[in-house]
JSON list of C-alpha atoms in Angstrom, two decimals:
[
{"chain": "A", "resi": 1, "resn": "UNK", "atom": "CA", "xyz": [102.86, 47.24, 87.18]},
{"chain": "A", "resi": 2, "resn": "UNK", "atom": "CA", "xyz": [104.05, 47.80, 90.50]},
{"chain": "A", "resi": 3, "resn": "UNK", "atom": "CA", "xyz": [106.34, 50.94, 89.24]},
{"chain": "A", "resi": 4, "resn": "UNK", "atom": "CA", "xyz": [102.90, 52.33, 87.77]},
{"chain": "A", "resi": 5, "resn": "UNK", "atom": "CA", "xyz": [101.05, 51.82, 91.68]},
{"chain": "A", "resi": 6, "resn": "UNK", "atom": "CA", "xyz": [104.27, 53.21, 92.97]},
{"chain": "A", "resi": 7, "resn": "UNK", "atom": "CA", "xyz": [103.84, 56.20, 91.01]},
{"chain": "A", "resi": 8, "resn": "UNK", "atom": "CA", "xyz": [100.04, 56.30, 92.20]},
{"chain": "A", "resi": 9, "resn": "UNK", "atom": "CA", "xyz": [101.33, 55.85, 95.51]},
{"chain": "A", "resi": 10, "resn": "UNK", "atom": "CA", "xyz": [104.03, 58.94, 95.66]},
{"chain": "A", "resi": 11, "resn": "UNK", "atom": "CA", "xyz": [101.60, 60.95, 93.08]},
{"chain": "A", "resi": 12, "resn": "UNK", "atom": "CA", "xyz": [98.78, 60.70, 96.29]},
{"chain": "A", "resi": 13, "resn": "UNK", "atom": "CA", "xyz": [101.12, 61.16, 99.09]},
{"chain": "A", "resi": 14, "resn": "UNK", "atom": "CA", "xyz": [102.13, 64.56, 97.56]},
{"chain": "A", "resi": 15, "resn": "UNK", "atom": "CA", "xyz": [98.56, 65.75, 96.60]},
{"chain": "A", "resi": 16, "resn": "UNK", "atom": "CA", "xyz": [97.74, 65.28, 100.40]},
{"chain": "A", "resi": 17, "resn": "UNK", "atom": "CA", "xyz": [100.73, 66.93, 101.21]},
{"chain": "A", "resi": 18, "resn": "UNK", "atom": "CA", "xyz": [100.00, 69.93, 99.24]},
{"chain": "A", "resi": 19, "resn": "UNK", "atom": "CA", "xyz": [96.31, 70.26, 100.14]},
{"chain": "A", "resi": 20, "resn": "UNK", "atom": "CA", "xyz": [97.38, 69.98, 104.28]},
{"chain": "A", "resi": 21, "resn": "UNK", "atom": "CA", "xyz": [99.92, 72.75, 103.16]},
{"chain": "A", "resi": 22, "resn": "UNK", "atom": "CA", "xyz": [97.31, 74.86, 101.54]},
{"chain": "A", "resi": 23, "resn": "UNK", "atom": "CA", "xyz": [94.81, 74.51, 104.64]},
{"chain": "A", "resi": 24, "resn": "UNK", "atom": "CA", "xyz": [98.00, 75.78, 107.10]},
{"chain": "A", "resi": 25, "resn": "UNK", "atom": "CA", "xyz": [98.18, 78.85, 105.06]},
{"chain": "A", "resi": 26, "resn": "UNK", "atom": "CA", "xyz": [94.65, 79.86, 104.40]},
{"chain": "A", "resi": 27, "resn": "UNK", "atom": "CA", "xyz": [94.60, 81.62, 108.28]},
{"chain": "A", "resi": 28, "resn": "UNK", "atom": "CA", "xyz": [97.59, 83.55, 107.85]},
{"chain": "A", "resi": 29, "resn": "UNK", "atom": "CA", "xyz": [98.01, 87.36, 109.24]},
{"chain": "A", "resi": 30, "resn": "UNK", "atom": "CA", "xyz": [95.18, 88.54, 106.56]},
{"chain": "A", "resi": 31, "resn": "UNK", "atom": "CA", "xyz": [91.98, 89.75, 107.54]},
{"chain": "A", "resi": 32, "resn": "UNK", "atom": "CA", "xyz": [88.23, 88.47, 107.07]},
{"chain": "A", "resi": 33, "resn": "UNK", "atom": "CA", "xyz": [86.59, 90.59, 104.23]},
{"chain": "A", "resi": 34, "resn": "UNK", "atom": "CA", "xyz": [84.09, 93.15, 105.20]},
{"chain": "A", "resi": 35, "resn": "UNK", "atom": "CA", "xyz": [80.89, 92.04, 104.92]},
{"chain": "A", "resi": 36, "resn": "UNK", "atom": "CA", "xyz": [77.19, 92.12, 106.55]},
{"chain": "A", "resi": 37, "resn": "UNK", "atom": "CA", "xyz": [74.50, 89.39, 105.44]},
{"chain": "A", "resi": 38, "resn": "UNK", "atom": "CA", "xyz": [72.40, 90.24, 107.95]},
{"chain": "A", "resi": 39, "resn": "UNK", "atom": "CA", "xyz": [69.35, 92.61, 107.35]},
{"chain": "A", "resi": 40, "resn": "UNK", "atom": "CA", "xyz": [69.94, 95.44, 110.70]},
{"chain": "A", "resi": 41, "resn": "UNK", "atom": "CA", "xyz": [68.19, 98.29, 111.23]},
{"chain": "A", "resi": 42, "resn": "UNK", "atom": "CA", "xyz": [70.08, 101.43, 111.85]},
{"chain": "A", "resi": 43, "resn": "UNK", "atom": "CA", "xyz": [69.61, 101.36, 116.28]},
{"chain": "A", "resi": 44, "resn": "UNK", "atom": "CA", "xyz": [70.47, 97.91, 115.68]},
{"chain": "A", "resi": 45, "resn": "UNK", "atom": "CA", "xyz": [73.80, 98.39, 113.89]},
{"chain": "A", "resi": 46, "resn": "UNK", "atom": "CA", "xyz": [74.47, 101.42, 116.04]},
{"chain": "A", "resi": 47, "resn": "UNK", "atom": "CA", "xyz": [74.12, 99.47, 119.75]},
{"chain": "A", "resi": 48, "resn": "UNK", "atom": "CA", "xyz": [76.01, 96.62, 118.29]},
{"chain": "A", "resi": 49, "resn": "UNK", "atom": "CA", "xyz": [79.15, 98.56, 117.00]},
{"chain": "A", "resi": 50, "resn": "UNK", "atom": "CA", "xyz": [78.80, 100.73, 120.41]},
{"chain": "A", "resi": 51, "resn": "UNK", "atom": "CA", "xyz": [79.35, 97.23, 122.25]},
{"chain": "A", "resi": 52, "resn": "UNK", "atom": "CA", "xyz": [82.21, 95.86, 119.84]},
{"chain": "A", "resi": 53, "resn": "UNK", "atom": "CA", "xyz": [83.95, 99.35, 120.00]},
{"chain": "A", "resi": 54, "resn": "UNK", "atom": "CA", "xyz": [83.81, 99.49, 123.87]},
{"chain": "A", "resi": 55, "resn": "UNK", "atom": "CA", "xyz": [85.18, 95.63, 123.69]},
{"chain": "A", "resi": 56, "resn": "UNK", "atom": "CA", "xyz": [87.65, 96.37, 121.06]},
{"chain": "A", "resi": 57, "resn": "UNK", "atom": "CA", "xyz": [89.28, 99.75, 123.29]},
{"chain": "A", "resi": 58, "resn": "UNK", "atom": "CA", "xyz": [90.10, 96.88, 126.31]},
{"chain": "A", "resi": 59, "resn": "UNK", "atom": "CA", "xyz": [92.69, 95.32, 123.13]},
{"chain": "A", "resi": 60, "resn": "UNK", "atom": "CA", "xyz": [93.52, 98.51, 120.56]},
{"chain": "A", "resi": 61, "resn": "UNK", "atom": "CA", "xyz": [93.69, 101.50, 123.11]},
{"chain": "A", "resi": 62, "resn": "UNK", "atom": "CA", "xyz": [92.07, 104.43, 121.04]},
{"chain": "A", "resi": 63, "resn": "UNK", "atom": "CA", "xyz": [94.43, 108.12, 120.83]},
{"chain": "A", "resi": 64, "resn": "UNK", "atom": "CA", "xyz": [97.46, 106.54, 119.91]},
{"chain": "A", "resi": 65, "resn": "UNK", "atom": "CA", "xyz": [95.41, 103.94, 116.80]},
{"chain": "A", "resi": 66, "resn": "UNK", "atom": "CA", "xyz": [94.36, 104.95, 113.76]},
{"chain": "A", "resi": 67, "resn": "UNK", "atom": "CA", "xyz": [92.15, 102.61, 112.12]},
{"chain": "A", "resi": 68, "resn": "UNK", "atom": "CA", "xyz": [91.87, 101.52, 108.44]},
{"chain": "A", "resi": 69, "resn": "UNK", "atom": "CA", "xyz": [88.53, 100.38, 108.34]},
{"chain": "A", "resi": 70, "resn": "UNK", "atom": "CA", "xyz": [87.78, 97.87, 105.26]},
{"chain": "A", "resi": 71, "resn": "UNK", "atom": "CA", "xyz": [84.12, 97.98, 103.75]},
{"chain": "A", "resi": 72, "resn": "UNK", "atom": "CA", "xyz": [81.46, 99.81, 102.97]},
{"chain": "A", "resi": 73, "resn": "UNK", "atom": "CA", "xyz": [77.92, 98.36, 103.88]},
{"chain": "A", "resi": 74, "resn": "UNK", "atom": "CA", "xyz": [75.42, 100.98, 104.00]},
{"chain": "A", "resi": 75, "resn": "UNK", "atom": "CA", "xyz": [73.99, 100.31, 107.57]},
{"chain": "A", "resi": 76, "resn": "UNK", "atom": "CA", "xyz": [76.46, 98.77, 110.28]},
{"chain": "A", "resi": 77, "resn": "UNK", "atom": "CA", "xyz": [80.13, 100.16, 108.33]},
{"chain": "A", "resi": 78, "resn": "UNK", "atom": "CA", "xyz": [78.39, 104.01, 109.07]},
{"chain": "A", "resi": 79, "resn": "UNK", "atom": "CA", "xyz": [77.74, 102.58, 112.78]},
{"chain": "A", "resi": 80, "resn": "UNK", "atom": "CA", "xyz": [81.13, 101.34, 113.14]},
{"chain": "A", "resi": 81, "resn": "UNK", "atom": "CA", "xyz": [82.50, 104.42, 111.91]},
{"chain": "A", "resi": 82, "resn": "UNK", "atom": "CA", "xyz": [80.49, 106.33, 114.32]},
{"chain": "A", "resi": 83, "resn": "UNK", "atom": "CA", "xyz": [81.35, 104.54, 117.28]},
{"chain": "A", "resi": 84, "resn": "UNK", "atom": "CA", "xyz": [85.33, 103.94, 116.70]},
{"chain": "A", "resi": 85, "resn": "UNK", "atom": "CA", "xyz": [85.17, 107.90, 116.47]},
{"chain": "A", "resi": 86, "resn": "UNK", "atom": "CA", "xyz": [83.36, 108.58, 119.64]},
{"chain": "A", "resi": 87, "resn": "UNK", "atom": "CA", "xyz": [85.79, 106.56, 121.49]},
{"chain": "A", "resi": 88, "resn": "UNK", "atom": "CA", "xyz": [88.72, 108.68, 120.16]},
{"chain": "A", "resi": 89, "resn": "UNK", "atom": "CA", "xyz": [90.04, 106.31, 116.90]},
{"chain": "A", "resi": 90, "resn": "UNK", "atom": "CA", "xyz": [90.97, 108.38, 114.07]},
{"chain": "A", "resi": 91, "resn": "UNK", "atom": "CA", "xyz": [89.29, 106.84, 111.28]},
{"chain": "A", "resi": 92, "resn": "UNK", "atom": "CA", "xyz": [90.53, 106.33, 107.79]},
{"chain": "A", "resi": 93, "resn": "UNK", "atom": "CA", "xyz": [88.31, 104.66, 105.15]},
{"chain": "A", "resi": 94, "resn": "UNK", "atom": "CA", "xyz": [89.53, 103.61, 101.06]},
{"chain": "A", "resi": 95, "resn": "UNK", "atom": "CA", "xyz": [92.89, 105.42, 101.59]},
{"chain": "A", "resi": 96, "resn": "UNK", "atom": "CA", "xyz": [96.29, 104.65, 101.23]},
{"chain": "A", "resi": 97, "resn": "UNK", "atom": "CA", "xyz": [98.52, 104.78, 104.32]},
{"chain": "A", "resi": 98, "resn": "UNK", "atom": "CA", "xyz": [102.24, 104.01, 105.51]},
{"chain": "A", "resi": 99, "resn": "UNK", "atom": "CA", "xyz": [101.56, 105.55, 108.74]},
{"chain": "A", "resi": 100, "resn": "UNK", "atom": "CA", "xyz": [103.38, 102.54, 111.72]},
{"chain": "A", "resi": 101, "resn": "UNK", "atom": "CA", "xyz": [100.23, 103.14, 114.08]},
{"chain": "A", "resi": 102, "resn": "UNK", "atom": "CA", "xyz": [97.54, 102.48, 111.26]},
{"chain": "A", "resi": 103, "resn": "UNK", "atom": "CA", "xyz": [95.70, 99.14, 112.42]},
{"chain": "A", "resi": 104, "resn": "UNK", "atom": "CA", "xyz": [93.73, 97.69, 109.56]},
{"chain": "A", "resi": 105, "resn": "UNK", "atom": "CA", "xyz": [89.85, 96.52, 111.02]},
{"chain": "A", "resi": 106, "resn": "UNK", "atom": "CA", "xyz": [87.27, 94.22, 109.31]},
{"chain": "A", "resi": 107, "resn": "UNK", "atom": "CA", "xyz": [84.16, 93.17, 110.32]},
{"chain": "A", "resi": 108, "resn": "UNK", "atom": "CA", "xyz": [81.49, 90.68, 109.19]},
{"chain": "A", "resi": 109, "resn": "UNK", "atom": "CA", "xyz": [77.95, 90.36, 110.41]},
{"chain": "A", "resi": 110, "resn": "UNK", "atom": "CA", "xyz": [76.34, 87.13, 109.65]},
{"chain": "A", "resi": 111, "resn": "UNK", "atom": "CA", "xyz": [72.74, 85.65, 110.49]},
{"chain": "A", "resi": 112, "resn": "UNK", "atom": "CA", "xyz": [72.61, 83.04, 113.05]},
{"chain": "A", "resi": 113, "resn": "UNK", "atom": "CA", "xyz": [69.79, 81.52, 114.77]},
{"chain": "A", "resi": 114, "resn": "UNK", "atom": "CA", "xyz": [68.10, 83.87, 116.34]},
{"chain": "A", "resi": 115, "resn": "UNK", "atom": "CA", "xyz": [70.07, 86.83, 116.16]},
{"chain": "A", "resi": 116, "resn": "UNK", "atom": "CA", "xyz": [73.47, 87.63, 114.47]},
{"chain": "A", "resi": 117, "resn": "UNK", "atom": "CA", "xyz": [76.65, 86.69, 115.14]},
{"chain": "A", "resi": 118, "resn": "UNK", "atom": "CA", "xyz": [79.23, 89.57, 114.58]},
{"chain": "A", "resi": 119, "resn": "UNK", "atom": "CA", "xyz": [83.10, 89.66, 114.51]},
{"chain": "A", "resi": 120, "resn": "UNK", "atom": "CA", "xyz": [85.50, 92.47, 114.46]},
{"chain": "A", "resi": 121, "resn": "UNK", "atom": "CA", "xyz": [88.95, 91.39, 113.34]},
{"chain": "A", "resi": 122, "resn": "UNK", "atom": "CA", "xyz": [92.60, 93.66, 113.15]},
{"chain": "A", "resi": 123, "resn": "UNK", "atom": "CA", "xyz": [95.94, 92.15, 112.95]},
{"chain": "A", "resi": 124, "resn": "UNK", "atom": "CA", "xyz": [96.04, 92.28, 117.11]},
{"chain": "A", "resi": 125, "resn": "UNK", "atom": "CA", "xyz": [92.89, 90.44, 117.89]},
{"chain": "A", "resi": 126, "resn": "UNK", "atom": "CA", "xyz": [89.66, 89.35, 116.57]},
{"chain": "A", "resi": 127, "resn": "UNK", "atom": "CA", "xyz": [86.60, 89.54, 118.98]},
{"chain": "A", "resi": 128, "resn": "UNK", "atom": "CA", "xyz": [83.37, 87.89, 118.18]},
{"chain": "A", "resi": 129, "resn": "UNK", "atom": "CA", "xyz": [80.09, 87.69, 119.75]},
{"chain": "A", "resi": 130, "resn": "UNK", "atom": "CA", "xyz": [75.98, 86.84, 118.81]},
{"chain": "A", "resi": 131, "resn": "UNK", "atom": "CA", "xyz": [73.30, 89.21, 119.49]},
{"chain": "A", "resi": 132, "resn": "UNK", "atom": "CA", "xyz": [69.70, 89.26, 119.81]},
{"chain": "A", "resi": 133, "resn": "UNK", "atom": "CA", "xyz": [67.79, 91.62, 117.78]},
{"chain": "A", "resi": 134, "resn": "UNK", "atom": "CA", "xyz": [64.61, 93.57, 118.92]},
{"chain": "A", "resi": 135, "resn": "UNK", "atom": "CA", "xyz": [61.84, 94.36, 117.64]},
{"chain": "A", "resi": 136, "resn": "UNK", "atom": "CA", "xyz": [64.14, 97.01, 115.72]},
{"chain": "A", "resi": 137, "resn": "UNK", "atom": "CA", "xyz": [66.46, 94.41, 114.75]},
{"chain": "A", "resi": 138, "resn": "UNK", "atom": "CA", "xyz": [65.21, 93.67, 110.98]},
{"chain": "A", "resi": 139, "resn": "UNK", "atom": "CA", "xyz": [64.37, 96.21, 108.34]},
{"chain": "A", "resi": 140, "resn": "UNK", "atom": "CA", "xyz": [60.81, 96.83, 108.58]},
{"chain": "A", "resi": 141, "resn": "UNK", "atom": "CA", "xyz": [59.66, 96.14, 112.29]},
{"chain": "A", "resi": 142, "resn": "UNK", "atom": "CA", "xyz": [59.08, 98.49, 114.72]},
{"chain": "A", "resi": 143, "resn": "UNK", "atom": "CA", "xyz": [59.31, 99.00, 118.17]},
{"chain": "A", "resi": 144, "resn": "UNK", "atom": "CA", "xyz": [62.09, 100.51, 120.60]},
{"chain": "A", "resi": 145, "resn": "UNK", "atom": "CA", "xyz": [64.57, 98.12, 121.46]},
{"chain": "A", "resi": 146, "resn": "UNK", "atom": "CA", "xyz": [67.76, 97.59, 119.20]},
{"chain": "A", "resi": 147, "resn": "UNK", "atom": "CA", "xyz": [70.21, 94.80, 119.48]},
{"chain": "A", "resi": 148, "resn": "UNK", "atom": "CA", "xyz": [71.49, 92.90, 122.86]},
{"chain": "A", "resi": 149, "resn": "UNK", "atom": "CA", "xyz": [74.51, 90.37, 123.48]},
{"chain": "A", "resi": 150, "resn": "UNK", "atom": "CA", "xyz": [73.38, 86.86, 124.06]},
{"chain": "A", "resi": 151, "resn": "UNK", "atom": "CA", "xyz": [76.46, 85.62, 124.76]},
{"chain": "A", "resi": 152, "resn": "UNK", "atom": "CA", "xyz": [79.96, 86.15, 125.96]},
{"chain": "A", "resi": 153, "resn": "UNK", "atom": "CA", "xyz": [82.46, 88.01, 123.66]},
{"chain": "A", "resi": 154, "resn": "UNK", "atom": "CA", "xyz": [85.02, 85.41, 122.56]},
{"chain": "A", "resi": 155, "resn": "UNK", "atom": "CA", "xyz": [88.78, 87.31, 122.35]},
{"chain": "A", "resi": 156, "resn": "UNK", "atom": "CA", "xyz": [91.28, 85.72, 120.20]},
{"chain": "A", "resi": 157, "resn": "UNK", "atom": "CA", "xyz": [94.81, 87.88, 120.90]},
{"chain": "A", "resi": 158, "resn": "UNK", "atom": "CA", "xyz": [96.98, 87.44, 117.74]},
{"chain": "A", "resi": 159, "resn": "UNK", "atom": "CA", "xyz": [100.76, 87.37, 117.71]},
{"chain": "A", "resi": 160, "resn": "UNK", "atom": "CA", "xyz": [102.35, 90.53, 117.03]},
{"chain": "A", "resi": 161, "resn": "UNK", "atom": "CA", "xyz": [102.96, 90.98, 113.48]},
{"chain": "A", "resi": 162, "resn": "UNK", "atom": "CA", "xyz": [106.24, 92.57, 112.32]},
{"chain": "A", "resi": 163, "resn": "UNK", "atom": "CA", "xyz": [105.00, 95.72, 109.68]},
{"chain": "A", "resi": 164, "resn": "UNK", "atom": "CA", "xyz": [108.40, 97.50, 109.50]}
]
């Protein structure tokens, strides 16, 4: 019997042991997938990627970056697009590149609260910050106002990752 609760014993100690191992690597250098489950109107989407771009350019300095830009929602991905090109990123989106400079950006943009709460992640840094919407902010409203931050943008720097 007590060989048999030894067993249980060791059998338990290593299933924690794996699952703590298994939580350490779920963060890795990876990034967040792409996605928006917020509904956004188009001058919503637009004045919230302006913001995150402008944020993101004090982090990944735009001429020298080109940025692989993962997903494809209809409404904020076009934004982002937009805005990472007016502030001088070369953009590449669903292609295949070995170029050293390319920096790989997600985004997700998630209800919350009131407003949303949107995050921009590349292998460098991953910036994150809620806005209010106006009364342009949901598909369907109308009015003149698009999307304002409602609080401060929260930077997390990454360590440099070695892509050679």
């Amino acid at each position: 019997m007590s060989k048999l609760l030894s067993y249980l014993r060791f059998s338990a100690a290593l299933f924690c042991l794996v699952v703590l191992a298994a939580c350490q690597t779920m963060g890795g250098t990876g990034l967040i997938e792409s996605e928006v489950t917020a509904e956004l109107s188009t001058k919503a989407a637009s004045s919230i990627a302006a913001d995150m771009v402008e944020r993101l350019a004090e982090h990944v300095g735009p001429g020298s970056t080109t940025i692989a830009l993962r997903g494809d929602d209809a409404v904020f991905g076009p934004a982002l697009e937009a805005s990472l090109r007016d502030k001088g990123y070369a953009v590449v989106t669903d292609q295949a590149t070995n170029q050293a400079a390319v920096e790989p950006l997600a985004y997700s943009v998630d209800p919350f609260e009131d407003g949303v709460l949107v995050r921009i992640s590349t292998l460098k840094v991953e910036l994150t910050r809620i806005y209010t919407l106006g009364t342009t902010g949901t598909t369907g409203t109308t009015g003149a106002a698009g999307a304002v931050p409602a609080s401060p943008l929260s930077v997390m720097q990454r360590r440099s990752v070695d892509r050679s």
